[in-house]
Each structure stands twice: as C-alpha cells, then as structure tokens.
PDB file of C-alpha atoms in Angstrom:
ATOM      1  CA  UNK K1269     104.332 124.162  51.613  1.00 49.00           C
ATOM      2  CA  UNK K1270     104.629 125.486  55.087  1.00 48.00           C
ATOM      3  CA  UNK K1271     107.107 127.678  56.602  1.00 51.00           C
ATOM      4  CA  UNK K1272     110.496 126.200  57.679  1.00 57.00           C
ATOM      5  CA  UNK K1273     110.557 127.959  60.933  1.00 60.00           C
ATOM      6  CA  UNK K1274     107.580 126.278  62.359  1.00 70.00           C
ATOM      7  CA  UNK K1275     107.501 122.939  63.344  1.00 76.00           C
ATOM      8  CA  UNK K1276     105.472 120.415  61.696  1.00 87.00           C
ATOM      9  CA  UNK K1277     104.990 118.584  65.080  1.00 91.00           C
ATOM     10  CA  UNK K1278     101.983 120.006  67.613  1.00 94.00           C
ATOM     11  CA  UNK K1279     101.190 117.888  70.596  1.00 95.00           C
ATOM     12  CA  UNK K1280      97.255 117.205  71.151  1.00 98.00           C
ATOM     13  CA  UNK K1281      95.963 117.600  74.768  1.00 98.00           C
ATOM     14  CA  UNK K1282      93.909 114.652  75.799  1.00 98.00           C
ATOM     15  CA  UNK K1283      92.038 113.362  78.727  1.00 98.00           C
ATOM     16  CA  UNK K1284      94.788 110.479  79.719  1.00 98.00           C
ATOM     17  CA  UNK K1285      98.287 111.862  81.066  1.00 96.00           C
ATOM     18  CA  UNK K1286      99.386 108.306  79.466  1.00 97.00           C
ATOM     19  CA  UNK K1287      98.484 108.976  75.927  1.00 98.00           C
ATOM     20  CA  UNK K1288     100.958 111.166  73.533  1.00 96.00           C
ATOM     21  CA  UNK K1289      98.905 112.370  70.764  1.00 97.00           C
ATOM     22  CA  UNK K1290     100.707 114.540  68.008  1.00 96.00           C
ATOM     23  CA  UNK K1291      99.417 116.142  64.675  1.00 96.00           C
ATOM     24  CA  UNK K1292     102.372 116.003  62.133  1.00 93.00           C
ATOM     25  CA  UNK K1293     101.589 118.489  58.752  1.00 94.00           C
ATOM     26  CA  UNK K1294     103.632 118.364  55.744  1.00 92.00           C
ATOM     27  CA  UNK K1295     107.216 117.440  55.265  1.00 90.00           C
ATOM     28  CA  UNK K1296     108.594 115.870  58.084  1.00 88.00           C
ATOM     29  CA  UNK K1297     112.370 116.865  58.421  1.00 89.00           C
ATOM     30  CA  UNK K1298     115.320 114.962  60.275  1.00 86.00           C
ATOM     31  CA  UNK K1299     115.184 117.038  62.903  1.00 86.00           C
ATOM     32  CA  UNK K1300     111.507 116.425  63.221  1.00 87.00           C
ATOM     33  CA  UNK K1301     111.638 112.967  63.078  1.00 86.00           C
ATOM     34  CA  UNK K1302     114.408 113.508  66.104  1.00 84.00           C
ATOM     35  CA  UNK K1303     111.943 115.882  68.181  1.00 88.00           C
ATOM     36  CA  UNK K1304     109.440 113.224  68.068  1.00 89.00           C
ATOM     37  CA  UNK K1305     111.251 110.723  69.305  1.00 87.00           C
ATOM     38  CA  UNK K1306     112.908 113.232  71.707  1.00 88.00           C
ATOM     39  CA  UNK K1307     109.387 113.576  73.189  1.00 91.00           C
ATOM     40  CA  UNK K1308     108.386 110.078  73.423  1.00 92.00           C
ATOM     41  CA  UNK K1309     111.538 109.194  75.364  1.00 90.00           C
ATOM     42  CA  UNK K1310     110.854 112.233  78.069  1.00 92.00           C
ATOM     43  CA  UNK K1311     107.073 110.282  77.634  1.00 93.00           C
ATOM     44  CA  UNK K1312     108.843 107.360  78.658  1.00 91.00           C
ATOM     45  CA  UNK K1313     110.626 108.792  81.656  1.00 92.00           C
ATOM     46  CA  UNK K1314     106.713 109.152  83.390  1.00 94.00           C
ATOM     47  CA  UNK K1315     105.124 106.111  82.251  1.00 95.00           C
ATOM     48  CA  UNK K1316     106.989 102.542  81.903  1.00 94.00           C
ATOM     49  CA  UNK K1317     104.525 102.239  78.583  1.00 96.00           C
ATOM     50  CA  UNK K1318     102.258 104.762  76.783  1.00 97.00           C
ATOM     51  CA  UNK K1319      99.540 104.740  74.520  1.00 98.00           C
ATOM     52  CA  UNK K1320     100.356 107.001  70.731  1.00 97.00           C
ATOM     53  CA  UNK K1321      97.799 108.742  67.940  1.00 98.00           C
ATOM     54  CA  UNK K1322      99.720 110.541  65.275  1.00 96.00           C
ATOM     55  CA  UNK K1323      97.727 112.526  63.252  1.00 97.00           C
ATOM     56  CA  UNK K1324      99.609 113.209  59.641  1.00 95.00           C
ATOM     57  CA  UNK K1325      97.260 116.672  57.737  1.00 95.00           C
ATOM     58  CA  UNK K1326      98.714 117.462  54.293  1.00 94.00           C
ATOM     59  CA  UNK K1327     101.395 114.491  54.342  1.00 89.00           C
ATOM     60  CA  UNK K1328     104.387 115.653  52.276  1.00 90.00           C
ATOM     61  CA  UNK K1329     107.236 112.986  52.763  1.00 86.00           C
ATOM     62  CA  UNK K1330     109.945 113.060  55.276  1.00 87.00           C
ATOM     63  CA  UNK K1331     113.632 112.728  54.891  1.00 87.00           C
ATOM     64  CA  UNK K1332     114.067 109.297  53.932  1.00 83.00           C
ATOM     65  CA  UNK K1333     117.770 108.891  55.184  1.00 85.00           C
ATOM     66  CA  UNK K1334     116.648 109.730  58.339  1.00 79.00           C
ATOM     67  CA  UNK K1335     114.528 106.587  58.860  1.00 76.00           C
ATOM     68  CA  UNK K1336     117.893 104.228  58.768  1.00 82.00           C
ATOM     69  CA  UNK K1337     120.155 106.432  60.899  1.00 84.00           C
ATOM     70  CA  UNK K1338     121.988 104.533  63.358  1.00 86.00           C
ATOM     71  CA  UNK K1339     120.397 107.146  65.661  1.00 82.00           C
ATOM     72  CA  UNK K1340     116.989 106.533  64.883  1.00 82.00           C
ATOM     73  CA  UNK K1341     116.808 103.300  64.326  1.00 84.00           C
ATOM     74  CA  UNK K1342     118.088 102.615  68.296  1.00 86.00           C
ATOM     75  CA  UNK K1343     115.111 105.211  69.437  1.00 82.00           C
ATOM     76  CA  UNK K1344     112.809 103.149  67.495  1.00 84.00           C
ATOM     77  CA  UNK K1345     113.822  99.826  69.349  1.00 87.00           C
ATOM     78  CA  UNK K1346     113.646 101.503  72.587  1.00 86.00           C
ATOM     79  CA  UNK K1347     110.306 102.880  71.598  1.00 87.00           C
ATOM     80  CA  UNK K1348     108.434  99.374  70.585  1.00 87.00           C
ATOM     81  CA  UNK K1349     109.357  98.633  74.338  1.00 91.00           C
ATOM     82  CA  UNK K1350     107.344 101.093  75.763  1.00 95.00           C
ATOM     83  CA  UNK K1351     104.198 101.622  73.200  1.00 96.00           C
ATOM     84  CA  UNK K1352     100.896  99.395  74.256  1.00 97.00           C
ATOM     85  CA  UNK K1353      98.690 100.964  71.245  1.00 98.00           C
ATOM     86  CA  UNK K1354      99.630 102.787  68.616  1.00 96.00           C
ATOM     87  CA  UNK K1355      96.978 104.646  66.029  1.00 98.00           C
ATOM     88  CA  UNK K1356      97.833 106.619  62.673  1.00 97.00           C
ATOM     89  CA  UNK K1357      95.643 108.720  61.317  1.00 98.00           C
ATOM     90  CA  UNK K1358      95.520 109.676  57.506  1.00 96.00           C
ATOM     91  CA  UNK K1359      98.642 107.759  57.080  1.00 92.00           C
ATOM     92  CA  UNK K1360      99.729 107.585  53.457  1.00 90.00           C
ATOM     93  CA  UNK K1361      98.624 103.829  51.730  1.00 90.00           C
ATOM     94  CA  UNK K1362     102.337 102.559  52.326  1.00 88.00           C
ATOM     95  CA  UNK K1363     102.095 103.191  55.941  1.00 88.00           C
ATOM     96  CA  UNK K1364      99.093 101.073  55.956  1.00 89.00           C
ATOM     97  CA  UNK K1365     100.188  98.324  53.770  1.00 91.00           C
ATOM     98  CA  UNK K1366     103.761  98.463  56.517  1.00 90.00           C
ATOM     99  CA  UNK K1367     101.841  98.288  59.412  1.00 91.00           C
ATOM    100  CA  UNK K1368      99.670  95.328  58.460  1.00 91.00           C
ATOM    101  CA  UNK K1369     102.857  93.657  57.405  1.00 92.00           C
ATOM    102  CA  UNK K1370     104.668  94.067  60.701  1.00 90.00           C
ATOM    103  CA  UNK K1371     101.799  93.873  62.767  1.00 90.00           C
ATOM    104  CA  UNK K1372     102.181  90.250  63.849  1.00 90.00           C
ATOM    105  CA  UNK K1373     106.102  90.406  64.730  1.00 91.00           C
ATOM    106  CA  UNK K1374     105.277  93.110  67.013  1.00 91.00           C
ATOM    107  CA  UNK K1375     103.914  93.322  71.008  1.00 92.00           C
ATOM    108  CA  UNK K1376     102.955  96.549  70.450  1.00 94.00           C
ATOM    109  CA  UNK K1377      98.820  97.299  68.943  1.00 96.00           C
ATOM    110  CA  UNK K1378      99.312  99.339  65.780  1.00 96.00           C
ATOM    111  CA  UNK K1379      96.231 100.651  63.821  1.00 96.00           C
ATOM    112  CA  UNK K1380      96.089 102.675  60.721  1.00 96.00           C
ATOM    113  CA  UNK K1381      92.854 105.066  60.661  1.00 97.00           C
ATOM    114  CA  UNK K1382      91.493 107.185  57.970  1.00 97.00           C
ATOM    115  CA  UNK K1383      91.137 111.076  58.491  1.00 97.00           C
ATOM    116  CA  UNK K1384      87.227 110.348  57.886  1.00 98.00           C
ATOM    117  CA  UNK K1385      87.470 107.831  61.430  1.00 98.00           C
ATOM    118  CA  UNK K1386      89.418 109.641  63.393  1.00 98.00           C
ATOM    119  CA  UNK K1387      86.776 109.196  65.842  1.00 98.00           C
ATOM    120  CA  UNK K1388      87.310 105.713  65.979  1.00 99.00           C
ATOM    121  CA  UNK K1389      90.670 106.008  66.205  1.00 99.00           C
ATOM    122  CA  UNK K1390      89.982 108.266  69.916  1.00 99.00           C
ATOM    123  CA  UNK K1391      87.746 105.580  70.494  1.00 99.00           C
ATOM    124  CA  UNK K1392      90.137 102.433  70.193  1.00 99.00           C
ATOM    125  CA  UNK K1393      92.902 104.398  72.342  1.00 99.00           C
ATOM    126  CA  UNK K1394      89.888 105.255  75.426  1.00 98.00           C
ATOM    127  CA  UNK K1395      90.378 108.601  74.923  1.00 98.00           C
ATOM    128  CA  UNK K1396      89.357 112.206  73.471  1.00 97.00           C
ATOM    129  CA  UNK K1397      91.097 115.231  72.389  1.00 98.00           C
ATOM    130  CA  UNK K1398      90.730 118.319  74.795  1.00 97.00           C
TER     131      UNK K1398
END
C-alpha cells in the first residue's frame, strides 16, 4: 500500500505536446479520479483533441462511487469529445473485457495493452516516453 500523501497520478513526458500520458499506481481515490480529469480538461484547453496512455503499476481498485458521480460522469462526456486514441496499459481483465464492449459505440480509438507491450502501446499512439 502506498502512502496517502502522495499521489497515485505522475504525468509521463513524451515527444508530442498532444499526447497526455499518466502512470496511475495503486488505489485510485475520488480525488484522484477528479485530478485526472482536472488535467485532461486544462489538456483540452491547448488542443481541440488529444491523444491518452494510462499506465496502471500495482492496480489496487478505485473508489467505485466515484465512477457514477454526477460530477464525473459529465467530465467523462466532455472527455470522449476530445480523445482521438486512447491506450491502457496493464489494465485489470474487466477493463479489457469494457473496452472491447464499448468500443464500437464510441468515435474515440481505445486499446487495452499488456504491461509486457507497452512498447506497442508507444508505438500505436506515434510516440515515446522521454
């Protein structure tokens, strides 16, 4: 378990100003899941759409009730609007098996990538970590 006081969110430098790429370890708190969509919408603000990698190390769960907040789910909508590709990486099997069922009802590219491809992930999205 990691310490409270730092944040499981740590943004990942890359070589295109229009890709957002986090790493997300552990539990993922409300407030978390609030900061990241905090920083998409100031990602927004730059670019009319964006490109995202999430990378989850040591998945723990999140809190739950945050995922159907009022709140959240409006950030959500406004963030399908602005997303071109989206990759996970060493999501949990649920996330997969939610992504491939979505997928089609979506404009928005979303790929699920194991931690073992990560490279392919980078690849897919154009890009590289700095």
């Amino acid at each position: 378990m990691r310490n409270d006081t730092v944040s499981a969110i740590r943004k990942i430098e890359t070589n295109r100003d229009d890709l957002f790429a986090y790493e997300i370890t552990g539990h993922i708190t409300s407030a978390e899941v609030e900061n990241i969509y905090g920083l998409l919408t100031g990602a927004y603000s730059q670019y009319e759409t964006i490109d995202l990698l999430i990378r989850l190390v040591d998945y723990e769960g999140m809190d739950w009730p945050t995922l159907f907040s009022q709140t959240t789910q409006d950030l959500r909508k406004d963030a399908l609007k602005h997303l071109k590709n989206y990759a996970v990486i060493n999501g949990p099997l649920w996330l997969e098996a939610s992504i491939a069922l979505v997928q089609p009802f979506l404009d928005v590219k979303i790929r699920a990538f194991a931690a073992d491809d990560e490279g392919e992930a980078w690849a897919w999205l154009n890009a590289k970590p700095l």
